[in-house]
Amino acid sequence: MNTFRIGTDEVRRFARDMRAGDRVYLTGTIYTARDAAHKKLFELLDKGESLPFPLKDAVIYYAGPTPAREGEIIGSCGPTTSGRMDRFAPRLYDLGVAATIGKGERSEDVKRAIVENKAVYLCAVGGAGALVSRHIKAAEEIAFPELGCEAIRRMTVEDMPLIVALDCFGGDIFRQGRAQYAINE
């Protein structure tokens, strides 16, 4: 397995070198969006209105951070179960999103979209939101404040630790893990 230390603006370029199971330390700009924010994004898309951030080569983190304590940039910011966004993800990949970050498996439609668009799906460790938040250096709410923790935020991350869960060749760490477990039984 390989390790990549890359900027968010380099994800698309390095996607063809990444394989399921590789480690990624990501630095740069990411955007948070969960279920409610995705619904609002799609309403804007369907109306032909502008979005609060550019989709081309964007990295979307499925997270709804907790409020920051005094003196902190952000509260706990762990990943949300990605399957909840599966109905939205294929279209977003088709519109240029380079990567999504979350936890858990994805649908076959999402896997196809990742392969077709030469993108990746990255996993963050669930249950470790306080640790993930240490890698967030700036956070700004940019859209849908009425959604509270589900508002869209632009965040600057530094060396955010991730694993390539789905690569652009169809590699799937979840499938690989089950196969390895079966061999070791």
CSV table of C-alpha atoms in Angstrom, one decimal, residues 1 21-22 39 41 58 73-74 83 99 103 112 120 124 127 136 145 157:
chain,number,residue,atom,x,y,z
A,1,MET,CA,0.0,0.0,0.0
A,21,GLY,CA,-6.3,0.6,0.9
A,22,ASP,CA,-3.8,3.4,0.2
A,39,LYS,CA,-31.2,18.4,-0.9
A,41,LEU,CA,-27.8,21.8,-3.4
A,58,ALA,CA,-14.2,19.7,-5.1
A,73,ILE,CA,-11.7,26.3,15.5
A,74,ILE,CA,-14.4,23.6,15.4
A,83,GLY,CA,-24.7,5.7,2.2
A,99,ALA,CA,-13.7,13.0,-4.0
A,103,LYS,CA,-17.5,6.3,6.4
A,112,ARG,CA,-19.8,3.2,-11.1
A,120,VAL,CA,-12.1,8.5,-5.4
A,124,ALA,CA,-12.1,8.8,7.7
A,127,GLY,CA,-15.9,7.6,16.2
A,136,ILE,CA,-8.9,21.3,10.7
A,145,PRO,CA,-27.1,28.4,8.2
A,157,VAL,CA,-7.5,20.8,6.6
